[in-house]
């Protein structure tokens, strides 16, 4: 059964048709990549799926429940999580505090208990911290746990986005260009992280321009162009699709 | 739920340079430097020692006013400094608390200890009702809307003379506990001190909890916090209500202490003063809020000798601090101290 299903999805901004009548499915436990040239609508699609945008038409189903139009924090509760292409790091917090915000839904948020700092709050925070340190280790940030986020270099912030997104223990993780701006070695590390995450049973949707990364790791690829589906299939099928070669791969 | 372990990533474990990991103990110095223990300790020591220096009623008055302002500013700092929202109307909530205590005790004969929480409850409810529509705004628009709230409260208090005494203000009966009237500087000093310590403690607790991280998170990256599951609207409303309630409680204390309330308490200038104290002491610093309240309450008193130049000198000092310490007094100074410590 598919975990996520998109039907006839469209959104326009003024005159721009960012996503047009898009249909696709993502099955559970796979790594699903979405590729396409700049402006193809990949980030817009993520924004639609995570509830930041409301579609002009169409539907999005998570486990057969219609989720289009739901608010992002409700979708987080349903198991959605994501990273941002343009970093959205809380620069006023430390690295691990950023990750702990990602843990929000798993913690006791009762105001009175927090105000009085009841033992259960400190105990849960300690356990959460431990868990978040593990996640930071996983993405290679074990050396920057209590560093101010604002003091970290770009590459570290990209990883921090991933650690924060993982902290909510999502079922569906959307990664928007996690390797953009990283060198070959760092890209390889991100590659390993994605593989580890997928092996743990998380369904991953990856938007990425690095074709080596995409072709190597994906079970399934969706190619977007001008907001429409250009092609879809296994990496090999997509690689050899003449339309894709002409419209996208040919340019690079 | 998926369990993701960092298997095969042990190489990163060696890179621990400038962090304190879970297992390692904090040194006694680190504990003393920490905001919670060190800061609370310092605050309590200062509060306990200060009466030794207070020579007369006037000085007690100033100290108590500092405490009352600090309670408001600690709350406002949660809203402005931590959650990144602005309010130019909090003097309105302060005044509502003061008038609730005044009216409920003077006109309806309620006990002051009952009037204060009732006032706080009413103000909390009002803040909740107006917060939902208002906190959809941000930046200048939020500033304008909250300013409007303050102005409306001020006008209502001035106009409804039958209830509030109008522009002349009204008398407030002294607080009475077991037949004893609480009157005079020394007693009020300890009452206000207790409330201030409580306010600081609650503020520190909130900040260092899931709620506090949600507030700071929505300040730092609202969309990311929302996507992480933080109901940002709800948290903005929550912190607005908390800060309004703290202002209301401070207002009640002020009313009983001075035994008189005037609409002046709700004035726009008073709101600005509170915000200035937050910024001056240092945004997102609970102790900065206390220091900001102390310095900006004290300075005008110290400068009173300069008569007509008082406001000019005050303005210059504030400009100088903001130019040379843009993060505010306390964060700048603790930052300096930490860097000194690190170099050694
Ligand atoms: N909020 C918005 N308002 C107006 N136009 C938008 C908005 N968001 C996206 N667009 C437009 O939608 C189109 C798709 O943009 P999108 O960011 O989704 O592309 P992308 O595939 O992620 O590109 P890139 O590879 O550069 O990240 C672009 O033409 C963009 O200008
Ligand atoms: Mg994009």
Coordinates of C-alpha atoms and ligand atoms in Angstrom, one line a residue:
Chain A
X1 CA 0.0 0.0 0.0
X2 CA 1.2 3.5 -0.7
X3 CA 2.1 5.7 2.3
X4 CA 1.6 8.9 0.4
X5 CA -0.6 9.5 -2.6
X6 CA -1.0 12.7 -4.6
X7 CA -3.9 13.1 -6.9
X8 CA -4.4 15.8 -9.5
X9 CA -2.4 18.3 -7.4
X10 CA -2.1 21.9 -8.6
X11 CA -1.1 25.2 -7.2
X12 CA -0.5 28.5 -8.9
X13 CA 1.1 31.7 -7.7
X14 CA -0.3 34.6 -9.7
X15 CA 0.3 33.5 -13.2
X16 CA 2.8 30.8 -12.4
X17 CA 1.6 27.2 -12.5
X18 CA 4.1 25.8 -10.0
X19 CA 2.5 22.3 -9.8
X20 CA 0.1 21.1 -12.4
X21 CA -2.2 18.2 -12.2
X22 CA 0.3 16.0 -10.6
X23 CA -0.3 12.3 -9.7
X24 CA 2.1 10.0 -7.9
X25 CA 2.5 7.5 -5.1
X26 CA 5.1 6.7 -2.6
X27 CA 5.2 3.3 -1.1
X28 CA 6.3 2.7 2.4
X29 CA 9.9 1.9 3.2
X30 CA 11.4 3.2 0.0
X31 CA 13.7 6.0 -1.0
X32 CA 11.9 8.1 -3.5
X33 CA 13.7 10.9 -5.3
X34 CA 12.2 13.9 -7.0
X35 CA 14.4 15.6 -9.5
X36 CA 14.0 18.3 -12.1
X37 CA 15.5 21.6 -13.2
X38 CA 15.5 24.7 -11.1
X39 CA 12.0 26.1 -10.7
X40 CA 10.4 22.7 -11.6
X41 CA 8.3 22.9 -8.4
X42 CA 10.1 20.4 -6.2
X43 CA 10.2 22.7 -3.1
X44 CA 6.7 23.8 -3.8
X45 CA 5.6 20.1 -3.8
X46 CA 7.3 19.7 -0.4
X47 CA 5.5 22.8 0.9
X48 CA 2.2 21.4 -0.3
X49 CA 2.8 18.0 1.3
X50 CA 3.9 19.5 4.7
X51 CA 1.0 21.9 4.8
X52 CA 2.8 25.2 4.3
X53 CA 0.8 25.8 1.1
X54 CA -2.8 25.0 0.4
X55 CA -3.3 23.4 -3.1
X56 CA -5.5 25.2 -5.6
X57 CA -6.8 21.8 -6.6
X58 CA -6.3 18.1 -6.0
X59 CA -5.7 15.9 -3.0
X60 CA -2.9 14.5 -0.9
X61 CA -3.5 11.3 1.0
X62 CA -1.4 9.9 3.9
X63 CA -2.5 6.4 4.7
X64 CA -5.7 7.2 2.8
X65 CA -6.5 10.2 5.0
X66 CA -6.8 13.4 3.1
X67 CA -4.2 15.8 4.4
X68 CA -4.2 18.7 2.0
X69 CA -5.0 21.9 3.9
X70 CA -4.1 20.5 7.3
X71 CA -1.7 22.6 9.4
X72 CA 2.0 21.7 9.5
X73 CA 2.1 20.9 13.2
X74 CA -0.9 18.5 12.8
X75 CA 0.9 16.8 9.9
X76 CA 4.0 16.5 12.1
X77 CA 1.8 14.6 14.6
X78 CA 0.8 12.2 11.7
X79 CA 4.5 11.4 11.1
X80 CA 5.7 13.9 8.5
X81 CA 9.0 15.7 8.9
X82 CA 11.2 17.6 6.6
X83 CA 14.4 19.7 6.1
X84 CA 14.6 23.0 4.2
X85 CA 16.6 23.8 1.1
X86 CA 17.2 27.3 2.5
X87 CA 18.2 26.5 6.0
X88 CA 15.7 27.2 8.7
X89 CA 17.9 26.9 11.8
X90 CA 17.1 28.5 15.1
X91 CA 20.1 30.7 15.4
X92 CA 19.1 31.9 18.8
X93 CA 19.6 28.3 20.2
X94 CA 22.4 25.8 20.6
X95 CA 22.8 22.9 18.1
X96 CA 21.2 20.3 20.4
X97 CA 18.4 22.6 21.4
X98 CA 17.5 22.8 17.7
X99 CA 17.3 19.0 17.6
X100 CA 15.3 19.0 20.8
X101 CA 12.7 21.3 19.2
X102 CA 12.3 18.5 16.7
X103 CA 11.5 16.2 19.7
X104 CA 8.7 18.5 20.8
X105 CA 5.8 16.1 20.2
X106 CA 7.4 13.4 22.2
X107 CA 7.8 15.5 25.3
X108 CA 5.5 16.6 28.1
X109 CA 4.4 20.2 27.1
X110 CA 2.1 20.8 30.1
X111 CA 2.6 24.4 31.0
X112 CA 2.1 24.0 34.7
X113 CA 4.5 21.1 34.9
X114 CA 7.1 23.1 32.9
X115 CA 6.6 26.2 35.1
X116 CA 7.2 24.2 38.2
X117 CA 10.0 22.2 36.7
X118 CA 8.5 19.0 38.0
X119 CA 10.9 16.0 38.2
X120 CA 9.2 14.3 35.2
X121 CA 10.1 17.3 33.0
X122 CA 13.8 17.2 33.9
X123 CA 13.9 13.4 33.6
X124 CA 12.3 13.5 30.2
X125 CA 14.5 16.3 29.1
X126 CA 17.6 14.3 30.1
X127 CA 16.4 11.3 28.1
X128 CA 15.5 13.5 25.1
X129 CA 19.0 15.0 25.3
X130 CA 20.6 11.6 25.2
X131 CA 18.5 10.6 22.2
X132 CA 19.3 13.9 20.4
X133 CA 23.0 13.4 21.0
X134 CA 22.7 10.0 19.3
X135 CA 21.0 11.6 16.3
X136 CA 23.7 14.3 16.2
X137 CA 26.3 11.5 16.3
X138 CA 24.5 9.9 13.4
X139 CA 24.7 12.9 11.2
X140 CA 28.3 13.6 12.2
X141 CA 27.7 16.5 14.6
X142 CA 28.9 14.7 17.7
X143 CA 31.5 17.4 18.2
X144 CA 29.2 20.3 18.1
X145 CA 26.5 19.3 20.6
X146 CA 26.4 22.4 22.8
X147 CA 27.8 24.8 20.3
X148 CA 25.6 27.8 19.4
X149 CA 23.9 27.1 16.1
X150 CA 25.0 30.5 14.9
X151 CA 28.7 29.5 15.3
X152 CA 28.4 26.4 13.0
X153 CA 29.5 26.3 9.4
X154 CA 27.1 25.8 6.5
X155 CA 27.8 22.1 6.2
X156 CA 27.1 21.5 9.8
X157 CA 23.8 23.3 9.6
X158 CA 22.7 21.1 6.7
X159 CA 23.3 18.1 9.0
X160 CA 21.6 19.9 11.9
X161 CA 18.5 20.2 9.7
X162 CA 18.5 16.4 9.2
X163 CA 19.1 15.7 12.9
X164 CA 16.2 18.0 13.9
X165 CA 13.9 16.4 11.3
X166 CA 14.8 12.9 12.6
X167 CA 14.2 13.8 16.2
X168 CA 10.4 13.7 15.7
X169 CA 10.8 10.0 14.6
X170 CA 8.9 10.5 11.4
X171 CA 7.4 7.9 9.2
X172 CA 7.9 10.0 6.1
X173 CA 11.0 12.2 5.9
X174 CA 11.3 14.8 3.1
X175 CA 14.8 16.0 2.4
X176 CA 15.1 19.2 0.3
X177 CA 18.6 19.2 -1.3
X178 CA 20.5 17.9 1.8
X179 CA 23.7 17.7 -0.2
X180 CA 23.6 21.1 -1.8
X181 CA 26.7 23.1 -1.2
X182 CA 28.6 20.2 0.3
X183 CA 31.8 18.7 -1.0
X184 CA 32.2 15.1 -2.2
X185 CA 33.2 13.7 1.2
X186 CA 30.4 15.4 3.0
X187 CA 27.9 14.3 0.3
X188 CA 29.0 10.7 0.8
X189 CA 28.3 11.1 4.6
X190 CA 24.9 12.4 3.9
X191 CA 24.4 9.5 1.5
X192 CA 25.3 7.1 4.4
X193 CA 22.9 8.9 6.8
X194 CA 20.0 8.6 4.3
X195 CA 20.7 4.9 3.8
X196 CA 20.8 4.3 7.6
X197 CA 17.6 6.2 8.1
X198 CA 15.9 4.2 5.3
X199 CA 17.2 0.9 6.7
X200 CA 15.5 1.8 10.0
X201 CA 12.2 1.8 8.2
X202 CA 11.6 5.5 7.5
X203 CA 10.2 6.3 4.1
X204 CA 12.4 9.0 2.5
X205 CA 11.6 11.5 -0.2
X206 CA 14.7 13.1 -1.5
X207 CA 15.0 16.2 -3.7
X208 CA 18.5 16.5 -4.9
X209 CA 20.5 17.8 -7.8
X210 CA 23.5 15.5 -7.2
X211 CA 22.8 12.8 -9.8
X212 CA 25.4 10.4 -8.5
X213 CA 23.7 10.5 -5.1
X214 CA 20.2 10.2 -6.5
X215 CA 20.9 7.4 -8.9
X216 CA 22.8 5.4 -6.4
X217 CA 20.4 5.5 -3.5
X218 CA 16.9 5.8 -4.9
X219 CA 14.4 3.0 -5.3
X220 CA 12.1 5.2 -7.4
X221 CA 12.5 8.5 -9.1
X222 CA 9.9 11.2 -10.1
X223 CA 11.0 13.8 -12.7
X224 CA 9.3 17.1 -12.6
X225 CA 9.4 19.8 -15.2
X226 CA 7.5 23.0 -15.1
X227 CA 5.3 21.6 -12.4
X228 CA 4.3 18.5 -14.4
X229 CA 5.4 14.9 -14.2
X230 CA 7.9 14.3 -17.0
X231 CA 8.8 10.7 -16.1
X232 CA 8.7 8.2 -13.3
X233 CA 10.4 4.9 -12.5
X234 CA 13.5 3.1 -11.4
X235 CA 16.8 5.0 -11.7
X236 CA 17.7 3.0 -14.8
X237 CA 14.4 3.6 -16.5
X238 CA 14.6 7.3 -15.7
X239 CA 18.2 7.6 -16.9
X240 CA 17.3 6.1 -20.2
X241 CA 14.1 7.9 -20.7
X242 CA 14.5 10.1 -23.8
X243 CA 12.3 12.9 -22.5
X244 CA 14.3 13.1 -19.4
X245 CA 17.6 13.1 -21.2
X246 CA 16.3 15.9 -23.5
X247 CA 14.7 18.1 -20.9
X248 CA 16.9 17.7 -17.9
X249 CA 19.9 15.5 -17.9
X250 CA 20.9 16.8 -21.3
X251 CA 21.4 20.3 -19.9
X252 CA 23.7 19.3 -17.2
Chain B
X1 CA 8.5 3.7 15.7
X2 CA 11.8 3.5 13.8
X3 CA 14.8 3.4 15.9
X4 CA 17.9 4.9 14.4
X5 CA 21.2 4.1 16.0
X6 CA 24.5 5.7 15.0
X7 CA 26.0 2.4 14.0
X8 CA 29.2 2.8 12.1
X9 CA 29.6 6.4 12.9
X10 CA 31.9 6.0 15.8
X11 CA 34.5 8.1 14.0
X12 CA 32.6 11.2 14.9
X13 CA 32.7 10.4 18.6
X14 CA 36.4 11.5 18.6
X15 CA 35.6 14.9 17.4
X16 CA 34.3 16.1 20.8
X17 CA 36.2 19.3 21.4
X18 CA 34.2 22.2 22.8
X19 CA 31.2 20.4 24.2
X20 CA 30.2 19.0 27.5
X21 CA 28.7 15.6 27.0
X22 CA 26.0 13.9 28.9
X23 CA 28.2 11.8 31.0
X24 CA 30.7 14.4 32.1
X25 CA 30.2 16.3 35.3
X26 CA 30.0 20.1 35.3
X27 CA 32.8 21.7 37.3
X28 CA 31.7 23.7 40.3
X29 CA 32.7 26.9 38.4
X30 CA 30.3 25.9 35.6
X31 CA 27.5 25.4 38.0
X32 CA 28.1 28.8 39.6
X33 CA 28.2 30.4 36.2
X34 CA 25.0 28.7 35.1
X35 CA 21.9 30.9 34.9
X36 CA 19.7 28.8 37.0
X37 CA 21.8 28.1 40.1
X38 CA 24.4 30.9 39.9
X39 CA 21.9 33.5 38.8
X40 CA 19.2 32.6 41.3
X41 CA 21.7 32.4 44.1
X42 CA 23.1 35.9 43.2
X43 CA 19.6 37.4 43.0
X44 CA 18.6 36.0 46.4
X45 CA 21.9 37.1 48.0
X46 CA 21.4 40.7 46.6
X47 CA 17.8 40.8 47.7
X48 CA 18.7 39.6 51.2
X49 CA 21.6 42.0 51.6
X50 CA 20.0 45.1 50.1
X51 CA 18.0 46.1 53.2
X52 CA 21.3 46.7 55.0
X53 CA 21.8 49.6 52.6
X54 CA 18.3 51.0 52.6
X55 CA 18.4 53.9 55.0
X56 CA 14.9 55.5 54.7
X57 CA 11.4 55.2 53.3
X58 CA 12.3 56.8 50.0
X59 CA 15.0 54.3 49.3
X60 CA 12.6 51.5 50.2
X61 CA 10.1 53.0 47.8
X62 CA 12.7 52.9 45.0
X63 CA 13.7 49.3 45.8
X64 CA 10.1 48.2 45.8
X65 CA 9.3 50.0 42.6
X66 CA 12.3 48.2 41.0
X67 CA 10.9 44.9 42.2
X68 CA 7.4 45.6 40.8
X69 CA 8.8 46.7 37.5
X70 CA 11.1 43.7 37.4
X71 CA 8.2 41.3 37.7
X72 CA 6.5 42.9 34.7
X73 CA 9.7 43.0 32.7
X74 CA 10.6 39.3 33.4
X75 CA 7.2 38.4 32.0
X76 CA 7.5 40.8 29.1
X77 CA 10.9 39.4 28.3
X78 CA 9.4 35.9 27.8
X79 CA 7.2 37.5 25.1
X80 CA 9.7 39.9 23.5
X81 CA 13.1 38.4 24.3
X82 CA 12.4 34.7 24.0
X83 CA 9.3 34.4 21.8
X84 CA 10.2 37.3 19.6
X85 CA 6.8 39.0 19.7
X86 CA 6.3 42.7 20.7
X87 CA 3.8 44.4 22.9
X88 CA 3.5 48.1 23.4
X89 CA 0.4 47.7 25.6
X90 CA 1.5 45.8 28.7
X91 CA 1.1 48.8 30.9
X92 CA -2.6 48.3 30.2
X93 CA -2.5 44.8 31.8
X94 CA -0.5 46.2 34.7
X95 CA -3.1 48.9 35.2
X96 CA -6.0 46.4 34.9
X97 CA -4.4 44.3 37.7
X98 CA -4.0 47.4 39.8
X99 CA -7.5 48.5 39.2
X100 CA -9.0 45.1 39.7
X101 CA -7.4 45.0 43.2
X102 CA -8.4 48.6 43.9
X103 CA -12.1 48.1 42.8
X104 CA -12.6 44.7 44.2
X105 CA -11.3 45.7 47.6
X106 CA -12.5 49.3 47.9
X107 CA -15.9 49.0 46.3
X108 CA -16.8 45.3 46.8
X109 CA -15.0 44.7 50.1
X110 CA -13.1 41.6 48.8
X111 CA -9.9 40.6 50.5
X112 CA -6.8 41.8 48.7
X113 CA -5.4 38.3 48.6
X114 CA -8.5 37.2 46.7
X115 CA -8.7 40.3 44.5
X116 CA -5.2 39.8 43.1
X117 CA -5.8 36.3 41.6
X118 CA -9.3 37.3 40.4
X119 CA -7.7 40.3 38.7
X120 CA -5.0 38.0 37.2
X121 CA -7.6 35.6 36.0
X122 CA -9.6 38.4 34.3
X123 CA -6.6 39.8 32.7
X124 CA -5.5 36.4 31.6
X125 CA -8.9 35.8 30.0
X126 CA -8.9 39.2 28.3
X127 CA -5.3 38.6 27.0
X128 CA -6.3 35.2 25.7
X129 CA -9.3 36.7 23.8
X130 CA -7.4 39.5 22.2
X131 CA -4.2 37.4 21.6
X132 CA -5.7 35.1 19.0
X133 CA -6.5 37.8 16.4
X134 CA -3.6 40.0 17.3
X135 CA -0.8 37.5 17.3
X136 CA -1.5 36.7 13.7
X137 CA 0.3 40.0 13.0
X138 CA 4.0 40.4 13.4
X139 CA 6.5 43.2 13.5
X140 CA 5.2 46.7 13.2
X141 CA 1.6 45.6 12.8
X142 CA 1.8 43.7 16.1
X143 CA 3.3 46.7 17.7
X144 CA 0.5 48.9 16.5
X145 CA -2.2 46.5 17.5
X146 CA -0.8 46.0 21.1
X147 CA -0.4 49.8 21.3
X148 CA -4.0 50.1 20.5
X149 CA -4.9 47.6 23.3
X150 CA -3.0 49.7 25.8
X151 CA -4.6 53.0 24.6
X152 CA -8.1 51.5 24.8
X153 CA -7.5 50.2 28.4
X154 CA -6.2 53.7 29.4
X155 CA -9.2 55.4 27.9
X156 CA -11.7 53.1 29.5
X157 CA -10.0 53.5 32.9
X158 CA -10.1 57.3 32.6
X159 CA -13.6 57.5 31.3
X160 CA -15.5 55.1 33.7
X161 CA -15.2 57.4 36.6
X162 CA -18.1 55.8 38.5
X163 CA -16.0 52.7 38.9
X164 CA -12.4 53.8 38.6
X165 CA -12.5 57.4 40.0
X166 CA -11.6 58.7 36.5
X167 CA -8.4 60.7 35.9
X168 CA -8.1 61.5 39.6
X169 CA -7.5 57.9 40.4
X170 CA -8.8 56.0 43.4
X171 CA -7.8 55.0 46.9
X172 CA -6.9 51.4 47.6
X173 CA -7.3 49.9 51.1
X174 CA -4.1 48.4 52.5
X175 CA -3.6 44.7 52.4
X176 CA -4.6 42.9 55.6
X177 CA -3.4 39.6 56.9
X178 CA -5.0 38.1 60.0
X179 CA -6.1 41.5 61.2
X180 CA -2.7 43.1 60.6
X181 CA -2.4 45.8 58.0
X182 CA 0.6 45.4 55.8
X183 CA 2.0 48.8 55.7
X184 CA 5.4 50.5 55.1
X185 CA 8.6 49.9 53.2
X186 CA 10.2 47.0 55.0
X187 CA 7.2 44.7 54.9
X188 CA 6.4 45.5 51.2
X189 CA 10.0 45.0 50.3
X190 CA 9.8 41.3 51.4
X191 CA 6.4 40.8 49.7
X192 CA 7.6 42.1 46.4
X193 CA 10.9 40.3 46.7
X194 CA 9.1 37.0 47.2
X195 CA 7.0 37.6 44.1
X196 CA 10.0 38.6 42.1
X197 CA 12.0 35.5 43.0
X198 CA 9.0 33.4 42.1
X199 CA 8.6 35.2 38.8
X200 CA 12.3 34.7 38.0
X201 CA 12.1 31.0 39.0
X202 CA 9.1 30.4 36.8
X203 CA 10.6 32.2 33.9
X204 CA 13.9 30.2 34.1
X205 CA 11.8 27.0 34.4
X206 CA 9.7 27.8 31.4
X207 CA 12.7 28.7 29.2
X208 CA 14.5 25.5 30.0
X209 CA 11.6 23.2 29.2
X210 CA 9.8 21.9 26.1
X211 CA 7.5 25.0 26.3
X212 CA 10.5 27.3 26.4
X213 CA 12.2 25.6 23.5
X214 CA 9.0 25.9 21.5
X215 CA 8.9 29.6 22.2
X216 CA 12.6 30.2 21.4
X217 CA 12.2 27.9 18.4
X218 CA 9.3 29.8 16.9
X219 CA 11.3 33.0 17.4
X220 CA 14.4 31.6 15.6
X221 CA 12.6 29.8 12.7
X222 CA 8.9 29.9 12.9
X223 CA 8.2 27.6 9.9
X224 CA 10.7 25.0 11.1
X225 CA 9.2 25.0 14.6
X226 CA 5.7 24.6 13.1
X227 CA 6.9 21.7 10.9
X228 CA 8.5 20.1 14.0
X229 CA 5.1 19.9 15.5
X230 CA 5.0 23.2 17.5
X231 CA 1.5 24.8 17.3
X232 CA 3.1 28.3 17.0
X233 CA -0.2 30.2 17.3
X234 CA -1.0 28.4 20.5
X235 CA 2.4 29.1 22.0
X236 CA 2.3 32.8 21.0
X237 CA -1.0 33.1 22.7
X238 CA 0.2 31.2 25.7
X239 CA 3.3 33.4 26.3
X240 CA 1.2 36.6 25.7
X241 CA -1.2 35.4 28.4
X242 CA 1.6 34.5 30.8
X243 CA 3.2 37.9 30.4
X244 CA -0.1 39.7 30.8
X245 CA -0.8 37.8 34.0
X246 CA 2.6 38.6 35.4
X247 CA 2.0 42.3 34.6
X248 CA -1.4 42.1 36.3
X249 CA 0.0 40.6 39.5
X250 CA 2.7 43.3 39.6
X251 CA -0.1 45.9 39.1
X252 CA -2.0 44.4 42.1
X253 CA 1.1 44.6 44.2
X254 CA 1.7 48.2 43.2
X255 CA -1.9 49.2 44.0
X256 CA -1.8 47.8 47.5
X257 CA 1.7 49.1 48.2
X258 CA 1.1 52.7 47.1
X259 CA -2.6 52.6 48.3
X260 CA -3.6 54.7 45.3
X261 CA -4.0 54.0 41.6
X262 CA -4.3 56.4 38.6
X263 CA -4.9 55.9 34.9
X264 CA -1.3 57.0 34.5
X265 CA -0.4 53.4 35.2
X266 CA -1.9 52.4 31.8
X267 CA -0.2 55.2 29.9
X268 CA 1.6 54.6 26.6
X269 CA 4.7 56.0 28.2
X270 CA 4.6 53.3 30.9
X271 CA 4.3 50.5 28.3
X272 CA 7.3 51.9 26.4
X273 CA 9.3 52.1 29.7
X274 CA 8.7 48.3 30.2
X275 CA 9.8 47.5 26.7
X276 CA 12.9 49.7 27.1
X277 CA 13.8 47.8 30.3
X278 CA 13.6 44.5 28.4
X279 CA 15.9 45.7 25.6
X280 CA 18.2 47.7 27.9
X281 CA 18.8 44.8 30.2
X282 CA 19.2 42.3 27.4
X283 CA 16.7 40.4 25.3
X284 CA 16.3 36.8 26.1
X285 CA 17.9 37.1 29.5
X286 CA 15.8 36.7 32.6
X287 CA 18.4 38.4 34.8
X288 CA 18.9 41.0 32.1
X289 CA 15.2 41.8 32.6
X290 CA 15.8 42.3 36.3
X291 CA 18.9 44.4 35.7
X292 CA 17.1 46.5 33.1
X293 CA 14.3 47.2 35.5
X294 CA 16.7 48.1 38.2
X295 CA 18.9 50.4 36.2
X296 CA 16.1 52.2 34.4
X297 CA 14.1 52.7 37.7
X298 CA 17.2 53.9 39.6
X299 CA 18.7 56.1 36.9
X300 CA 16.0 58.8 36.9
X301 CA 16.2 59.0 40.7
X302 CA 20.0 59.4 40.6
X303 CA 19.7 62.0 37.9
X304 CA 17.1 64.0 39.6
X305 CA 19.8 66.4 40.8
X306 CA 20.4 67.5 37.2
X307 CA 16.9 68.9 37.2
X308 CA 16.1 70.0 33.6
X309 CA 18.9 67.9 32.1
X310 CA 17.6 64.7 33.7
X311 CA 15.8 63.4 30.6
X312 CA 18.6 64.3 28.3
X313 CA 21.3 62.5 30.3
X314 CA 19.0 59.5 30.7
X315 CA 18.5 59.5 26.9
X316 CA 22.2 59.7 26.2
X317 CA 23.0 56.9 28.6
X318 CA 20.4 54.7 26.9
X319 CA 21.7 55.5 23.5
X320 CA 25.3 54.8 24.5
X321 CA 24.4 51.4 26.0
X322 CA 22.5 50.4 23.0
X323 CA 25.3 51.5 20.6
X324 CA 28.1 49.9 22.6
X325 CA 26.1 46.9 23.9
X326 CA 23.5 46.2 21.3
X327 CA 22.6 42.9 22.9
X328 CA 21.8 44.7 26.1
X329 CA 23.6 45.0 29.4
X330 CA 23.6 41.5 30.8
X331 CA 24.2 39.3 27.7
X332 CA 27.1 41.6 26.7
X333 CA 28.7 41.5 30.1
X334 CA 28.3 37.8 30.6
X335 CA 29.6 37.2 27.1
X336 CA 32.7 39.2 28.0
X337 CA 33.2 37.3 31.2
X338 CA 32.8 34.0 29.4
X339 CA 35.4 34.9 26.8
X340 CA 37.8 36.1 29.5
X341 CA 37.3 32.8 31.3
X342 CA 37.8 30.8 28.1
X343 CA 41.1 32.6 27.3
X344 CA 42.6 31.8 30.7
Ligands
LIG1 N1 5.5 31.4 -2.4 C1 5.7 31.6 -3.8 N2 5.2 32.7 -4.4 C2 5.3 32.8 -5.7 N3 5.9 32.0 -6.5 C3 6.4 30.9 -6.0 C4 6.3 30.6 -4.6 N4 6.9 29.4 -4.3 C5 7.4 29.0 -5.5 N5 7.1 29.8 -6.5 C6 7.4 29.6 -7.9 O1 7.1 28.3 -8.2 C7 8.1 27.8 -9.1 C8 8.7 26.5 -8.6 O2 9.5 26.9 -7.5 P1 10.3 25.8 -6.6 O3 11.0 26.6 -5.5 O4 9.3 24.8 -6.1 O5 11.3 25.1 -7.6 P2 12.4 24.0 -7.3 O6 12.1 22.9 -8.2 O7 12.4 23.7 -5.8 O8 13.7 24.7 -7.7 P3 15.2 24.6 -7.2 O9 15.8 23.4 -7.8 O10 15.8 25.9 -7.7 O11 15.1 24.6 -5.7 C9 9.1 28.9 -9.4 O12 8.7 29.5 -10.6 C10 8.9 29.8 -8.2 O13 9.2 31.1 -8.6
LIG2 MG1 13.8 23.9 -4.3

